[in-house]
Amino acid sequence: MKSSVSRLSLWLLLTPFLLWIVLLVLLPHLQMLRVSFQVRESWDTIAWGIEQYQNFFTESYYWRTFVRTGVMSLFTTFLTLIIAFPIAWYIARLARGRSKGILFLACLIPFWASELVRTYGWMILLRESGLFSSWLQALGWVDGPVEMLYNDVAVIIGLVYNGLLFMVVPLVTTLDGMDENLVEAGYDLGGGHGTVLREIVVPWAMPGIVSGCIVVFMLTLGSYLTPVLMGGKDSAWFTEQIFTQFITRFNWEQGAALGVLLLVLSSVIVWLGLKISGQSLRKVMG
Amino acid sequence: MGMDSDLFCEGLVRRFGTNAAVDHVSLDVPSGTFFSILGPSGCGKTTLLRLLAGFDKPDEGDIHIRGQRMNDVPPNRRPVNMVFQHLALFPTMTVGDNIGYGLKRRKMPLAERRKRIARVLEQVGLPDLEHRNPQELSGGQRQRVALARCLVLEPTLLLLDEPLGALDLKLREQMKVELKHLQKQFGTTFVYITHDQSEAMVMSDQVAVMRDGRFDQVAPPEELYREPATPFVAGFVGDNNRLSGELVSVRDNLADIRLDDGVLVQGRVASDDLQAGHRAELYIRPESLVLSGDALSAGFSSMQAKVRTTLFDGANSRVEAESCGQPVYARLPQDGSAPRLPADSSIRLAWNPALARVFGADSP
């Protein structure tokens, strides 16, 4: 009797989670997978096939954008890690009391505005008639207005900015839990700054590094607004292709195939990352 | 001695704000000895140890190790290693890598490193544990790994920051003896800080008793116990009863004191600020007090006290009595000679004046 009651309450507690997983994650993706293998023969007949996937490999524009997006996302993730680590170190180890909270808040503040507003903020700074351009002119370092938008650098700046918080938080959490004596022992036994960082701090922070990298990589790979608004003609992002297929061309089958490919790419890279760093998903997310 | 000893410090001062955590400390530790710094928490002993390790810099004074001035040498270049209070074993490395960490920093080749790791693990009694993780070891084993990690580097000086604090009582007793043996075996100079007087007494060749950033007394354990130089040392090292009264006279290095209930007792003079007519304090250890029902040895001092209760603790059993409103403890011998002591009964406590120490009431 008692066990059936507790089992019922367990199921009731699990219901929202299961609904979420099944309705919002599992079903749409299965549907997308199905659609991606449909080939439209005429307006009302459908066959099964891999035509959309063949399109992807034969059309160089698709797979080149795909590889570019993957590589630039990896680079963005790495850059975010390099920038976030000292910030996280400062917040976790050096800041005390109030300043710790304020610094954390400072990292959070940009997220009070929407991604759109944040991106426009960067555009105001970087565009031809923008702040940086006019400063450079005022300082006399350049002769005319400088366009800093619509290139890969601008896209990466925007993406790093968007990802920073998601890297800082897990890093602060892991670094916070590190015994100060570990660092001191590292020096005491003859290590220099580089050795202590490489042999003691980074291995300790590895779960935080990996979980931050996974989140930032996925966010970056799947981001849409920043590359569209800040990138130029030559810096297309793969999500733009998916958008075009679904919305502009109304070719859902092709869009679904590209979506599945993006999902496969992110899964493979995350899996590789976990393998290489010797971490498990349970340890990183637990 | 002096500049030739393993550790020689002169006039060390470390201030935090206006408060001097280490206040003009000088010390001299001869090679191959076990030196303990004993003091209550907050006395500045950890700050002093951090100055020696190089994690902190003194505001004044010099640190010399084997005659070399160390003030401006960073911790990774000092011939000094430290066993931390919570050991600070690297959790991301195996036992072997933990021990090999320092050797690797010296660019020692792998084969030689392996040999040294195996040898030092053998020496601390943990053979073949290289490939285990520190988390898989027991408290006592981790302790030994922490020691091995330092000793393998053959430092001039090994600093130990209360490393036994985290162990349970039985293991602590065992490790005390073992640490002493390891120190003898390796011949390394140990500087050990603790608030536990028994640790300091059992292991040390010399003990410095520290209070408020200063050394009250530096002496071998037995001297510390028998000849405490200050009332603080008398009260901190071992148990002690404090009886206050008025000094009547001093002769032949013996002081006569009239306790507050009018009894005249004697004790050995321990400070030079004693003046007839002034307040003085007599320290007598519970184990120096004898319960004398009748026969009193010649020359013994004695006083009446009222039994409050008896505290049975095996060999450490004591009777708590009251004299002049102050509690007095006396050890109860467990050889069958102790009388039954019902509460509120009256007893006579006697002692050999040579075992009692008398300080002026204003002694530091």
Coordinates of C-alpha atoms in Angstrom, one line a residue, chain B:
Chain B
M1 CA 75.2 27.2 16.4
G2 CA 74.1 30.6 15.4
M3 CA 74.5 31.2 11.7
D4 CA 75.5 27.6 11.1
S5 CA 72.4 26.0 12.3
D6 CA 69.7 24.8 10.0
L7 CA 67.3 27.6 10.9
F8 CA 68.3 30.8 12.5
C9 CA 65.9 33.7 12.8
E10 CA 66.4 37.0 14.4
G11 CA 63.9 39.6 15.5
L12 CA 61.1 38.4 13.1
V13 CA 58.1 40.7 13.0
R14 CA 55.0 40.4 11.0
R15 CA 52.2 42.9 11.5
F16 CA 48.6 42.9 10.3
G17 CA 47.5 46.4 10.7
T18 CA 48.7 47.6 14.1
N19 CA 48.6 44.0 15.5
A20 CA 51.9 42.1 15.5
A21 CA 51.0 38.5 14.8
V22 CA 54.7 37.7 15.1
D23 CA 56.5 40.0 17.5
H24 CA 60.3 40.0 17.6
V25 CA 60.7 36.2 17.5
S26 CA 64.2 34.8 17.4
L27 CA 65.0 31.1 17.1
D28 CA 67.9 28.8 16.5
V29 CA 67.3 25.2 15.4
P30 CA 70.3 23.0 15.2
S31 CA 70.6 20.5 12.4
G32 CA 68.7 17.2 12.7
T33 CA 66.5 18.2 15.6
F34 CA 62.8 18.2 16.2
F35 CA 61.7 21.7 17.1
S36 CA 58.1 22.4 18.1
I37 CA 56.3 25.7 18.5
L38 CA 53.5 25.2 20.9
G39 CA 50.8 27.8 21.5
P40 CA 47.0 28.4 21.7
S41 CA 45.2 29.2 18.5
G42 CA 45.7 32.7 17.4
C43 CA 49.1 33.0 19.0
G44 CA 50.8 33.6 15.7
K45 CA 52.4 30.2 15.2
T46 CA 50.8 29.6 11.8
T47 CA 51.9 33.1 10.6
L48 CA 55.5 32.3 11.8
L49 CA 55.5 29.0 9.8
R50 CA 54.3 30.8 6.7
L51 CA 57.1 33.2 7.1
L52 CA 59.6 30.3 7.2
A53 CA 57.9 28.6 4.2
G54 CA 58.0 31.9 2.2
F55 CA 54.3 32.4 1.7
D56 CA 54.5 35.6 3.6
K57 CA 57.3 38.1 4.2
P58 CA 58.5 39.5 7.6
D59 CA 58.2 43.2 8.1
E60 CA 61.4 43.1 10.2
G61 CA 64.1 40.6 11.0
D62 CA 66.0 37.9 9.0
I63 CA 65.5 34.3 8.2
H64 CA 68.6 32.3 7.7
I65 CA 68.6 28.7 6.5
R66 CA 72.1 27.0 6.7
G67 CA 73.5 30.5 6.9
Q68 CA 71.8 31.7 3.7
R69 CA 69.5 34.7 4.1
M70 CA 66.0 33.6 2.8
N71 CA 63.9 36.8 3.1
D72 CA 63.7 37.4 -0.6
V73 CA 63.8 33.8 -1.8
P74 CA 60.3 32.7 -3.1
P75 CA 58.8 29.5 -1.6
N76 CA 59.7 27.3 -4.6
R77 CA 63.4 28.1 -4.3
R78 CA 63.7 27.6 -0.6
P79 CA 65.2 24.3 0.7
V80 CA 62.1 24.1 2.8
N81 CA 59.0 21.9 2.4
M82 CA 55.7 22.0 4.3
V83 CA 53.2 19.4 5.4
F84 CA 49.9 21.3 5.5
Q85 CA 47.3 21.0 8.2
H86 CA 44.9 19.4 5.7
L87 CA 47.8 17.8 3.9
A88 CA 46.9 19.4 0.5
L89 CA 47.6 16.2 -1.5
F90 CA 46.9 16.9 -5.1
P91 CA 43.5 15.1 -5.7
T92 CA 44.0 14.9 -9.4
M93 CA 47.2 12.9 -9.2
T94 CA 48.0 9.4 -8.0
V95 CA 50.2 8.9 -4.9
G96 CA 53.2 8.3 -7.1
D97 CA 52.6 11.6 -9.1
N98 CA 52.1 13.5 -5.9
I99 CA 55.5 12.3 -4.6
G100 CA 57.1 12.7 -8.0
Y101 CA 55.8 16.3 -8.5
G102 CA 58.7 17.9 -6.7
L103 CA 61.3 15.6 -8.3
K104 CA 59.9 16.4 -11.8
R105 CA 60.4 20.1 -11.1
R106 CA 64.1 19.3 -10.6
K107 CA 64.1 17.7 -14.0
M108 CA 65.0 14.3 -12.7
P109 CA 64.7 11.6 -15.3
L110 CA 61.7 9.3 -15.1
A111 CA 63.6 6.1 -14.2
E112 CA 65.4 7.8 -11.3
R113 CA 62.1 9.4 -10.2
R114 CA 60.4 6.0 -10.1
K115 CA 63.2 4.6 -8.0
R116 CA 63.1 7.4 -5.5
I117 CA 59.3 7.3 -5.2
A118 CA 59.4 3.5 -4.5
R119 CA 62.1 4.0 -2.0
V120 CA 60.5 6.8 0.0
L121 CA 57.1 4.9 0.0
E122 CA 59.0 1.9 1.5
Q123 CA 60.5 4.2 4.1
V124 CA 57.2 5.6 5.3
G125 CA 55.7 2.1 5.3
L126 CA 53.5 2.3 2.3
P127 CA 55.2 0.1 -0.4
D128 CA 53.5 -0.4 -3.7
L129 CA 50.8 2.3 -3.3
E130 CA 52.1 4.5 -6.2
H131 CA 49.0 4.0 -8.4
R132 CA 46.3 4.6 -5.9
N133 CA 44.5 7.9 -5.6
P134 CA 44.9 9.9 -2.4
Q135 CA 41.1 9.7 -1.9
E136 CA 41.3 5.9 -1.6
L137 CA 43.7 6.0 1.3
S138 CA 43.0 6.1 5.0
G139 CA 43.8 9.2 7.1
G140 CA 47.0 7.7 8.4
Q141 CA 48.1 6.6 5.0
R142 CA 47.4 10.1 3.5
Q143 CA 49.5 11.5 6.4
R144 CA 52.5 9.4 5.3
V145 CA 52.1 10.3 1.7
A146 CA 52.2 14.0 2.6
L147 CA 55.4 13.3 4.5
A148 CA 56.9 11.2 1.8
R149 CA 56.1 14.0 -0.8
C150 CA 58.3 16.4 1.2
L151 CA 61.0 14.0 2.4
V152 CA 61.7 12.7 -1.0
L153 CA 63.1 16.2 -1.9
E154 CA 65.5 15.9 1.1
P155 CA 64.8 19.4 2.3
T156 CA 67.0 21.1 4.9
L157 CA 63.9 21.9 6.9
L158 CA 60.5 20.3 7.1
L159 CA 57.7 22.4 8.4
L160 CA 54.6 20.7 9.8
D161 CA 51.4 22.6 10.4
E162 CA 49.4 20.6 13.0
P163 CA 49.2 17.7 10.5
L164 CA 47.8 15.3 13.1
G165 CA 44.8 17.4 14.0
A166 CA 42.5 15.6 11.6
L167 CA 43.2 12.1 12.9
D168 CA 41.3 10.3 15.6
L169 CA 42.8 9.9 19.0
K170 CA 44.2 6.4 18.7
L171 CA 45.8 7.0 15.3
R172 CA 47.2 10.3 16.5
E173 CA 49.0 8.6 19.4
Q174 CA 50.5 6.1 17.0
M175 CA 51.5 8.8 14.4
K176 CA 53.2 10.9 17.1
V177 CA 55.7 8.0 17.8
E178 CA 56.0 7.3 14.1
L179 CA 56.8 10.9 13.2
K180 CA 59.5 11.0 15.8
H181 CA 61.0 7.8 14.4
L182 CA 60.8 9.1 10.8
Q183 CA 62.5 12.3 11.8
K184 CA 65.4 10.3 13.4
Q185 CA 65.5 7.9 10.4
F186 CA 65.7 10.8 7.8
G187 CA 67.8 13.1 10.0
T188 CA 65.8 16.0 8.6
T189 CA 65.3 19.1 10.8
F190 CA 61.6 19.3 11.7
V191 CA 59.8 22.5 12.7
Y192 CA 56.4 21.4 14.0
I193 CA 53.6 23.7 15.2
T194 CA 50.8 22.5 17.4
H195 CA 48.4 23.6 20.1
D196 CA 48.5 20.1 21.5
Q197 CA 51.1 20.0 24.3
S198 CA 51.3 16.3 24.4
E199 CA 52.3 16.2 20.7
A200 CA 55.0 18.8 21.3
M201 CA 56.2 17.0 24.5
V202 CA 56.4 13.5 23.1
M203 CA 58.2 14.3 19.8
S204 CA 60.4 17.4 20.4
D205 CA 64.0 18.0 21.2
Q206 CA 63.1 21.6 21.9
V207 CA 59.8 23.3 22.4
A208 CA 59.0 27.0 22.1
V209 CA 55.9 28.1 23.9
M210 CA 54.4 30.9 22.0
R211 CA 51.9 33.5 23.2
D212 CA 50.6 36.7 21.5
G213 CA 53.3 36.6 18.9
R214 CA 56.2 36.0 21.3
F215 CA 58.1 33.1 22.7
D216 CA 57.6 32.7 26.4
Q217 CA 60.2 30.0 26.8
V218 CA 62.3 27.8 24.6
A219 CA 63.4 24.6 26.3
P220 CA 63.5 20.8 26.1
P221 CA 60.1 19.3 27.1
E222 CA 61.2 18.1 30.5
E223 CA 62.6 21.5 31.4
L224 CA 59.4 23.1 30.2
Y225 CA 57.5 20.8 32.5
R226 CA 59.7 21.1 35.5
E227 CA 60.9 24.7 35.2
P228 CA 58.3 26.8 33.5
A229 CA 59.6 30.3 33.1
T230 CA 56.4 32.1 33.1
P231 CA 52.9 31.6 34.7
F232 CA 51.6 31.1 31.2
V233 CA 53.9 28.3 30.5
A234 CA 53.2 26.8 33.9
G235 CA 49.5 26.8 33.1
F236 CA 49.7 25.8 29.4
V237 CA 52.1 23.0 29.6
G238 CA 50.6 20.2 31.6
D239 CA 47.9 20.7 34.2
N240 CA 48.6 23.0 37.1
N241 CA 46.9 24.3 40.2
R242 CA 47.2 28.0 40.9
L243 CA 47.1 29.1 44.5
S244 CA 47.3 32.8 45.2
G245 CA 48.3 34.5 48.4
E246 CA 50.7 37.0 49.9
L247 CA 54.4 36.6 49.9
V248 CA 55.8 36.6 53.4
S249 CA 59.5 36.0 52.9
V250 CA 62.1 34.5 50.6
R251 CA 65.1 32.5 51.7
D252 CA 67.3 29.8 50.2
N253 CA 65.4 30.2 46.9
L254 CA 62.2 29.1 48.7
A255 CA 59.2 31.5 49.1
D256 CA 56.8 31.4 52.0
I257 CA 53.3 32.4 51.0
R258 CA 50.3 33.0 53.2
L259 CA 47.3 31.7 51.3
D260 CA 44.0 33.6 51.6
D261 CA 42.7 31.3 54.3
G262 CA 45.8 32.0 56.5
V263 CA 47.8 28.8 55.8
L264 CA 51.5 29.2 55.3
V265 CA 52.9 27.2 52.4
Q266 CA 56.2 27.0 50.5
G267 CA 57.4 26.8 46.9
R268 CA 60.5 27.4 44.8
V269 CA 61.1 31.0 43.5
A270 CA 60.5 31.2 39.8
S271 CA 60.6 34.9 39.0
D272 CA 62.7 37.7 40.3
D273 CA 59.9 40.2 40.8
L274 CA 58.9 38.7 44.2
Q275 CA 58.6 41.2 47.0
A276 CA 57.5 40.6 50.6
G277 CA 54.0 41.9 51.2
H278 CA 53.0 41.7 47.5
R279 CA 50.7 39.2 45.9
A280 CA 52.2 36.0 44.6
E281 CA 51.0 32.8 42.9
L282 CA 52.1 29.3 43.6
Y283 CA 51.8 26.7 40.9
I284 CA 51.7 23.0 41.9
R285 CA 50.9 20.1 39.5
P286 CA 48.0 17.7 40.4
E287 CA 50.5 14.8 40.1
S288 CA 52.8 16.5 42.6
L289 CA 50.1 16.7 45.3
V290 CA 49.9 13.8 47.8
L291 CA 46.9 12.9 49.8
S292 CA 48.2 12.7 53.3
G293 CA 45.8 11.4 55.8
D294 CA 48.4 11.3 58.6
A295 CA 52.1 10.9 57.9
L296 CA 53.6 14.1 56.4
S297 CA 57.2 14.0 55.1
A298 CA 59.5 16.5 56.7
G299 CA 59.6 19.9 54.9
F300 CA 56.4 19.3 52.9
S301 CA 53.8 22.1 52.7
S302 CA 50.2 21.2 53.1
M303 CA 46.7 22.6 53.2
Q304 CA 43.2 21.6 53.9
A305 CA 40.7 21.2 51.1
K306 CA 37.1 20.1 50.7
V307 CA 36.3 17.4 48.3
R308 CA 33.9 18.3 45.6
T309 CA 33.9 15.2 43.5
T310 CA 36.2 12.5 42.1
L311 CA 36.8 12.3 38.3
F312 CA 37.6 8.7 37.3
D313 CA 39.6 8.4 34.1
G314 CA 41.9 5.4 34.6
A315 CA 45.5 6.5 35.0
N316 CA 44.4 10.1 34.9
S317 CA 41.8 9.9 37.7
R318 CA 41.7 13.0 39.8
V319 CA 40.0 14.4 42.8
E320 CA 38.5 17.9 42.5
A321 CA 38.6 19.8 45.8
E322 CA 38.1 23.3 46.9
S323 CA 40.4 25.6 48.8
C324 CA 39.8 29.3 49.5
G325 CA 37.0 29.2 46.9
Q326 CA 39.4 28.0 44.2
P327 CA 39.3 24.5 42.6
V328 CA 42.3 22.3 43.3
Y329 CA 43.0 19.1 41.4
A330 CA 45.1 16.2 42.7
R331 CA 45.9 13.0 40.9
L332 CA 44.5 9.8 42.4
P333 CA 47.0 7.0 42.4
Q334 CA 45.5 3.8 41.0
D335 CA 47.7 1.5 43.0
G336 CA 45.1 0.9 45.6
S337 CA 46.4 3.5 48.0
A338 CA 43.9 6.2 47.3
P339 CA 41.3 6.5 50.1
R340 CA 37.6 6.8 49.5
L341 CA 36.7 10.4 49.1
P342 CA 33.1 11.2 49.7
A343 CA 31.9 14.7 48.6
D344 CA 32.3 17.4 51.2
S345 CA 34.8 15.4 53.2
S346 CA 37.9 17.2 54.2
I347 CA 41.3 16.2 52.9
R348 CA 44.9 17.3 53.5
L349 CA 46.9 17.9 50.3
A350 CA 50.7 18.1 50.7
W351 CA 53.6 18.7 48.4
N352 CA 57.4 18.9 48.3
P353 CA 58.1 22.7 48.0
A354 CA 60.8 21.9 45.4
L355 CA 58.1 20.9 43.0
A356 CA 56.0 24.1 43.4
R357 CA 56.8 27.3 41.4
V358 CA 56.1 30.7 42.8
F359 CA 55.6 33.7 40.5
G360 CA 54.8 37.3 41.4
A361 CA 51.2 38.1 40.6
D362 CA 52.2 40.6 38.0
S363 CA 54.7 38.3 36.2
P364 CA 54.1 38.2 32.4

